[in-house]
Coordinates of N, CA and C in Angstrom, one line a residue:
X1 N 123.9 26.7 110.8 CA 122.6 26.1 111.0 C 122.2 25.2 109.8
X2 N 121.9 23.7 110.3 CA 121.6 23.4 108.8 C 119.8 22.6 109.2
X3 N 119.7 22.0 108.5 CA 118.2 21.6 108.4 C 117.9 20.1 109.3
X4 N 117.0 20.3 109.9 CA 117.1 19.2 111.3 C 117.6 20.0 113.1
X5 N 118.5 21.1 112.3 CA 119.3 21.5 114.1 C 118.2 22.2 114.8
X6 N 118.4 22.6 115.7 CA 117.7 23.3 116.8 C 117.5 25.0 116.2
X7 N 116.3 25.1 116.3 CA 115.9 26.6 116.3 C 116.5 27.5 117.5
X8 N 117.6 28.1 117.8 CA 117.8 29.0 119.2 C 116.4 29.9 119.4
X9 N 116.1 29.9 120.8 CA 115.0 30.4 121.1 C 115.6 31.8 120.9
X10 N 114.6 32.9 121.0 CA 115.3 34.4 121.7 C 114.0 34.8 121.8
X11 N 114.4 36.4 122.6 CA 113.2 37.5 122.5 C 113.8 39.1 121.8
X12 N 112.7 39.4 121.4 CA 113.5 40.4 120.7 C 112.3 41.4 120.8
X13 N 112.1 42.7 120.7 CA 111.1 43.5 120.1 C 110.6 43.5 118.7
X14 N 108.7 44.0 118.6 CA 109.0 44.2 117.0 C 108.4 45.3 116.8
X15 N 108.1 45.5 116.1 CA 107.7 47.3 115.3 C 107.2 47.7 116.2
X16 N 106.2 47.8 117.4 CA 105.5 48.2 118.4 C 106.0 48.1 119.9
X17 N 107.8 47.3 119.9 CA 107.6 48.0 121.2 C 107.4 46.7 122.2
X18 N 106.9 45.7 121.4 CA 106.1 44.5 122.2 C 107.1 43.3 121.9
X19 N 107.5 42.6 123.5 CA 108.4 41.7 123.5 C 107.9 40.3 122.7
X20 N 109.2 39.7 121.9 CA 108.0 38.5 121.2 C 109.2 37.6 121.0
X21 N 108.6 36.2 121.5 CA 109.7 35.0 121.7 C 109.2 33.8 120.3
X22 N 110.8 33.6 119.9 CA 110.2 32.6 118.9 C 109.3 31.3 119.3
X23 N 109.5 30.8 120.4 CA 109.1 29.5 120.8 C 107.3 30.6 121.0
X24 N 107.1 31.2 121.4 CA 105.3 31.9 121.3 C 104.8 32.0 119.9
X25 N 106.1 32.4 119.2 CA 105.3 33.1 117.4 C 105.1 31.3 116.9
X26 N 105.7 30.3 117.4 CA 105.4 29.1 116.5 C 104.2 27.9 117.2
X27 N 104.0 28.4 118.1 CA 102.6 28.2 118.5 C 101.8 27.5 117.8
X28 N 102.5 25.8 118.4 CA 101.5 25.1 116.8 C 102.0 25.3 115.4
X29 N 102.8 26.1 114.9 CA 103.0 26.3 113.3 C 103.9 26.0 113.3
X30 N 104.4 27.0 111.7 CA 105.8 27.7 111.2 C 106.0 28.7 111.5
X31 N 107.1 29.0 111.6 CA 107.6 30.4 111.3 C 108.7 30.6 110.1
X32 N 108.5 31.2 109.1 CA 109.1 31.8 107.9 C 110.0 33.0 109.1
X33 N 110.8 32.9 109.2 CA 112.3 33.7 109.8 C 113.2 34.2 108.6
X34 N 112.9 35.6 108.4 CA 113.8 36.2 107.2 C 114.5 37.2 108.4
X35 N 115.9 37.1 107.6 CA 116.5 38.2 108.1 C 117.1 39.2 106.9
X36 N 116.7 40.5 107.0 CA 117.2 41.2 105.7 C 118.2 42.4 106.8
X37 N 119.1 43.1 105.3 CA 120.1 43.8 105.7 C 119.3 45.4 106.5
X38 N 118.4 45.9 105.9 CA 118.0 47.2 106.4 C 117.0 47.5 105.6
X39 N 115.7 48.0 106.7 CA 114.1 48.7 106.5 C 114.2 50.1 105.5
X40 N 113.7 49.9 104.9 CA 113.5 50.8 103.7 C 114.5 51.2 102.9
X41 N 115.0 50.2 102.1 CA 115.8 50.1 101.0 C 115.4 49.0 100.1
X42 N 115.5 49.4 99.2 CA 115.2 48.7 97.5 C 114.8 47.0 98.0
X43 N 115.8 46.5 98.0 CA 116.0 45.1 98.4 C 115.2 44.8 99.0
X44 N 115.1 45.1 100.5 CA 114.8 44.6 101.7 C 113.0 45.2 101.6
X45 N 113.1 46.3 100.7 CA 111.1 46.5 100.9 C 111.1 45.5 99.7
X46 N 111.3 44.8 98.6 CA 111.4 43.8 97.8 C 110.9 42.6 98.5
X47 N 112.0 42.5 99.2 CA 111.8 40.6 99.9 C 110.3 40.9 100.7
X48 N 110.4 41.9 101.7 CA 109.5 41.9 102.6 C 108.2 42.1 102.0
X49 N 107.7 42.9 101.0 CA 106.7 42.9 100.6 C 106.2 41.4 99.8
X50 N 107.3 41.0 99.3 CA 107.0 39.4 98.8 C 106.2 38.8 100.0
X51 N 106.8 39.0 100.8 CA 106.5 37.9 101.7 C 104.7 38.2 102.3
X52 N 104.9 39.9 102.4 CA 103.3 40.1 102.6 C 102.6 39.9 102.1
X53 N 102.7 39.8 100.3 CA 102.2 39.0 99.3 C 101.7 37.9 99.6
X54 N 102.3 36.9 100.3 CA 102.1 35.8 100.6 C 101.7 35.3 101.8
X55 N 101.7 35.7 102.4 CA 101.1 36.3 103.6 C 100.0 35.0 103.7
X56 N 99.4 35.3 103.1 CA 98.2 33.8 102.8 C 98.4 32.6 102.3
X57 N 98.7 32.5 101.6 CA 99.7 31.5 101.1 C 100.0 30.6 102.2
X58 N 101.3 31.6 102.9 CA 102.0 30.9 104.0 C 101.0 30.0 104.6
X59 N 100.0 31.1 105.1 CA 99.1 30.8 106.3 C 98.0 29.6 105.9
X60 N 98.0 28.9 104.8 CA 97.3 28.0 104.5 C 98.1 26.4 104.9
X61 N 99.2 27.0 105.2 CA 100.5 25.6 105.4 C 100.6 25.9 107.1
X62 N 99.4 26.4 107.9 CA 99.7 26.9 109.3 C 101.6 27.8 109.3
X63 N 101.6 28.7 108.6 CA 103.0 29.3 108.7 C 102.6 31.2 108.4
X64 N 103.5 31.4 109.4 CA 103.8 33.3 109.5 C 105.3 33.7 109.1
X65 N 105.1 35.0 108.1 CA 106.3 35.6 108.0 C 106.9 36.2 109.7
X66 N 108.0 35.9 109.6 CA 108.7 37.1 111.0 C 110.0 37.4 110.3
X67 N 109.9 38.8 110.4 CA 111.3 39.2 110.2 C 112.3 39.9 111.0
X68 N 113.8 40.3 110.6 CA 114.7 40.3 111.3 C 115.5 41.3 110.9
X69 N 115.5 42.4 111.2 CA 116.9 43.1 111.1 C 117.5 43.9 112.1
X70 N 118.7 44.7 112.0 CA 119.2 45.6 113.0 C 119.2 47.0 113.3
X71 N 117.8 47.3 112.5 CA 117.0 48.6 112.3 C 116.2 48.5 114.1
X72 N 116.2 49.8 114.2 CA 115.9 49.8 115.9 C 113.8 50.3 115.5
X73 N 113.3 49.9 116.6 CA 111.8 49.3 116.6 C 111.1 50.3 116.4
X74 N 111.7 51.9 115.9 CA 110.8 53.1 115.2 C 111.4 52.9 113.9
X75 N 112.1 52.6 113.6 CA 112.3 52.3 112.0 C 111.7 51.0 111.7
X76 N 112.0 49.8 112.2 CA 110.7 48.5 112.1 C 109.4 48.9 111.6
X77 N 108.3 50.3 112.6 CA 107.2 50.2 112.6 C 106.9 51.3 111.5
X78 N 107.7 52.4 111.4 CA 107.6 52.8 109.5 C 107.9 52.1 109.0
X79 N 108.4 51.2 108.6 CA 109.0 50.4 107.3 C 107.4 49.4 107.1
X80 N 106.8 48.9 108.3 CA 105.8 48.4 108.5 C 104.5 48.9 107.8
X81 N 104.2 50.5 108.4 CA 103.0 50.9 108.2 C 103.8 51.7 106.6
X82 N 104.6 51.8 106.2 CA 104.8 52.2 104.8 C 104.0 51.2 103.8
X83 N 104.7 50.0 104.5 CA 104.0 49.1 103.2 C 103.3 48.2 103.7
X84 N 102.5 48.1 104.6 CA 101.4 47.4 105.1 C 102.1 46.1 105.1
X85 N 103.0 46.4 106.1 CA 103.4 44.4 106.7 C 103.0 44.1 108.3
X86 N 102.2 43.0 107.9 CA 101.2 43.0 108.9 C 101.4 41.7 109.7
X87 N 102.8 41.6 109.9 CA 103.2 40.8 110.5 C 104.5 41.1 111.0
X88 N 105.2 40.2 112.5 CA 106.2 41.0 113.1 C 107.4 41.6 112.4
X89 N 108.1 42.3 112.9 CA 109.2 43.2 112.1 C 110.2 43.1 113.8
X90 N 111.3 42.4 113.9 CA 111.9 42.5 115.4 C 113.1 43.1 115.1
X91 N 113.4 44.1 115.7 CA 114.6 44.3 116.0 C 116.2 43.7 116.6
X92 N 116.8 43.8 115.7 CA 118.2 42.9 116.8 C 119.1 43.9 116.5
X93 N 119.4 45.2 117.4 CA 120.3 45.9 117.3 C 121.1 45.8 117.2
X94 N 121.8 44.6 118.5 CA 123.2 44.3 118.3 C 123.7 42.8 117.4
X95 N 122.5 42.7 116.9 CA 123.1 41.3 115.7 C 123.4 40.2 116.8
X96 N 123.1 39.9 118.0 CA 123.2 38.8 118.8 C 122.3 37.7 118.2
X97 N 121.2 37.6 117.7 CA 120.4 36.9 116.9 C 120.6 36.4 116.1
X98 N 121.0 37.0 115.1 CA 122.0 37.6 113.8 C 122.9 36.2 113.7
X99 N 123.7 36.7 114.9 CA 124.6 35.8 114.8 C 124.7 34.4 114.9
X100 N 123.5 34.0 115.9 CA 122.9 32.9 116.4 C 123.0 32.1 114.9
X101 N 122.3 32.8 114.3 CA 121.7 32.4 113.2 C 122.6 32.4 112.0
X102 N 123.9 32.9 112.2 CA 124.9 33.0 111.2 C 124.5 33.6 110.0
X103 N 124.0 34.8 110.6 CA 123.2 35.8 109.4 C 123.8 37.3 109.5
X104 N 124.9 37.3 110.6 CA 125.7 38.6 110.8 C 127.1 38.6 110.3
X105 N 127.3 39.6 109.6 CA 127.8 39.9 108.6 C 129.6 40.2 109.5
X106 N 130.5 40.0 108.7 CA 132.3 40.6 109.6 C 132.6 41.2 108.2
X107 N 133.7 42.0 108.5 CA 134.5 42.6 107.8 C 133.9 43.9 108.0
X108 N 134.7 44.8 106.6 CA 134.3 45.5 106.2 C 133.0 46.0 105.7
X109 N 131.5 45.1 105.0 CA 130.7 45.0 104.9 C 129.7 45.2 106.1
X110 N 130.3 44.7 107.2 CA 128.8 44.6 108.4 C 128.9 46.2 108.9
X111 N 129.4 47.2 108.7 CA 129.5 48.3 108.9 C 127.9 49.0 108.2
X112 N 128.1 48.2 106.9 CA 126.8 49.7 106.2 C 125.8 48.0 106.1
X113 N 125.4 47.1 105.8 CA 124.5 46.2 106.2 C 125.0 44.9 107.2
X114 N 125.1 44.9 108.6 CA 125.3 44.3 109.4 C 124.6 42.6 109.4
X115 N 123.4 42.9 108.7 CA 122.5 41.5 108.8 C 122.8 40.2 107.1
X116 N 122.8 39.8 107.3 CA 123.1 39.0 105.7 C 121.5 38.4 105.5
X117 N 121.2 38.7 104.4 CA 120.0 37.9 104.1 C 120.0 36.3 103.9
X118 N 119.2 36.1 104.8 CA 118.5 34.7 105.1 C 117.7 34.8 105.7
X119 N 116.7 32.5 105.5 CA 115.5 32.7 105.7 C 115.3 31.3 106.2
X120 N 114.7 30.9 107.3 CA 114.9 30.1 107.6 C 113.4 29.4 107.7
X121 N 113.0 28.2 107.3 CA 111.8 27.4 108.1 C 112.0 27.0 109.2
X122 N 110.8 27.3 110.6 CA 111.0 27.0 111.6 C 109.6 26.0 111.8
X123 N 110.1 24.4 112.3 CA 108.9 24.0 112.1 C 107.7 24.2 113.6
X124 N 107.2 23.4 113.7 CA 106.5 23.5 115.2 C 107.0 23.2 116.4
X125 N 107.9 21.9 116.2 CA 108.9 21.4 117.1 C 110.5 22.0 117.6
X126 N 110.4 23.7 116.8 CA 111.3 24.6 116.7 C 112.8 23.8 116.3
X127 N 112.7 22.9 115.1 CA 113.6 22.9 113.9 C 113.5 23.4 112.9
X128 N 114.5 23.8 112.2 CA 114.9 24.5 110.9 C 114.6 23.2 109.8
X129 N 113.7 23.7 109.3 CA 113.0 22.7 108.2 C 113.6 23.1 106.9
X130 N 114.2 24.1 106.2 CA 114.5 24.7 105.1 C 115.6 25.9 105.3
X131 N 115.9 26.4 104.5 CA 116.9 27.3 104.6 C 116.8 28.0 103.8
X132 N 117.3 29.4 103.4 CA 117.4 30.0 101.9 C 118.5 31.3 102.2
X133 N 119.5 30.9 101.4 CA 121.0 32.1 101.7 C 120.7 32.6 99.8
X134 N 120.4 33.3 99.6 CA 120.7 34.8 98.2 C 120.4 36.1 99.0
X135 N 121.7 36.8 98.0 CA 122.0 38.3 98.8 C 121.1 38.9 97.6
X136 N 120.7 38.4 96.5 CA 120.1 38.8 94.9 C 119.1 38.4 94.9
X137 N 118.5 37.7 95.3 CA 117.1 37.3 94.9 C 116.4 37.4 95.7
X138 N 115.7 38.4 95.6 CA 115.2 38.5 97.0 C 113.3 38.4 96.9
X139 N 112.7 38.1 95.9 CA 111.5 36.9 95.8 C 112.2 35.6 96.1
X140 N 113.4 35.0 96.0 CA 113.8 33.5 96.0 C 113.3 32.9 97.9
X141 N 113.2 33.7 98.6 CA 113.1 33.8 100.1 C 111.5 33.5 100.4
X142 N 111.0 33.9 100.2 CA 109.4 33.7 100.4 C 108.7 32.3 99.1
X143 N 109.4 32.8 98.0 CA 108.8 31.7 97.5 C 109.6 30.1 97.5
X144 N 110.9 30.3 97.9 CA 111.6 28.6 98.8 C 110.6 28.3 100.0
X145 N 110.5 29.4 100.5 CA 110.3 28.8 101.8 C 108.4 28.2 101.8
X146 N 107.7 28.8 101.0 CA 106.2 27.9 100.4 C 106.6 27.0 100.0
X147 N 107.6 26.8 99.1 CA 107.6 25.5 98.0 C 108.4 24.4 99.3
X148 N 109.1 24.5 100.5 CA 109.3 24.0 101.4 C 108.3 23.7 102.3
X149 N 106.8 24.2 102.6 CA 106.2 24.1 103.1 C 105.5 22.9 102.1
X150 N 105.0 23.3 101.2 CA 103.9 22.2 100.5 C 105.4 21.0 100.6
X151 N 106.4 20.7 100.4 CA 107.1 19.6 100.5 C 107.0 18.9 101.7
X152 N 107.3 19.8 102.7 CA 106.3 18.8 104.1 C 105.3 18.7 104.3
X153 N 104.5 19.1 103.8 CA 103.0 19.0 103.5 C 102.9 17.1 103.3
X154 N 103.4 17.2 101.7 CA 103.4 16.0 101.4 C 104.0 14.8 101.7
X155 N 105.0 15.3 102.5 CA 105.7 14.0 103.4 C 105.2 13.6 104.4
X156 N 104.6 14.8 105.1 CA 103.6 14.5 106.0 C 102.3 13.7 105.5
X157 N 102.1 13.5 104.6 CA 100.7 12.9 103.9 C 100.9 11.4 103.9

């Protein structure tokens, strides 16, 4: 996936159970699309809580976090209400999304974290505006993908 291509549409569940299509979550906006390896572990409550941090931020650039892993939709909705992320959490059990998105992991590795961390801007017109691939930095994902937002901001200006 590089920057310009097509956003693949999908539907997926998120913490609650409730079916949710990207082409609906971008409704006029962004969508901030992170995909992390697995709900409640070091890392992945790291990035995610970044992102709820920012939460506002985002939302001043018309953009929502949505996240992505292969944690099934009762682990999504604790990982959720543990740390008050107040925004979707979808399930992709079987990494078909994942993969779409060249965010699913082979080898020996996709066994114990099947999802690879990435993050994608999705603009309104459901293109990939930005990108961001670290398996280590996991603030570098929420804060690329703002400093990608005010960049179209100003091109748009």
């Amino acid at each position: 996936m590089n920057v310009a291509d097509p956003a693949p549409d999908f539907e997926l569940s998120d913490q609650y159970g409730t079916p949710r299509r990207l082409s609906a979550l971008l409704d006029g906006g962004y969508v901030v699309l992170f995909f992390y390896p697995a709900a409640m572990t070091p890392g992945c409550t790291a990035e995610s809580c970044h992102f709820r941090d920012l939460t506002k931020e985002l939302a001043e650039f018309g953009a929502r976090p949505v996240g992505i892993s292969a944690d099934p939709v009762d682990k999504q909705r604790t990982f959720a209400e543990t740390h008050s992320l107040d925004f979707p959490l979808l399930s992709d059990p079987d990494g078909a999304v994942a993969k779409r998105y060249d965010a699913r992991r082979t080898g020996l590795l996709a066994n114990l974290a099947p999802t690879r961390r990435r993050t994608f801007v999705i603009g309104p017109e459901q293109r990939i505006v930005h990108q961001v691939s670290s398996e280590v930095r996991m603030q570098a994902h929420a804060d690329q993908a703002l400093k990608a937002l005010r960049n179209q901001r100003d091109q748009d200006a």
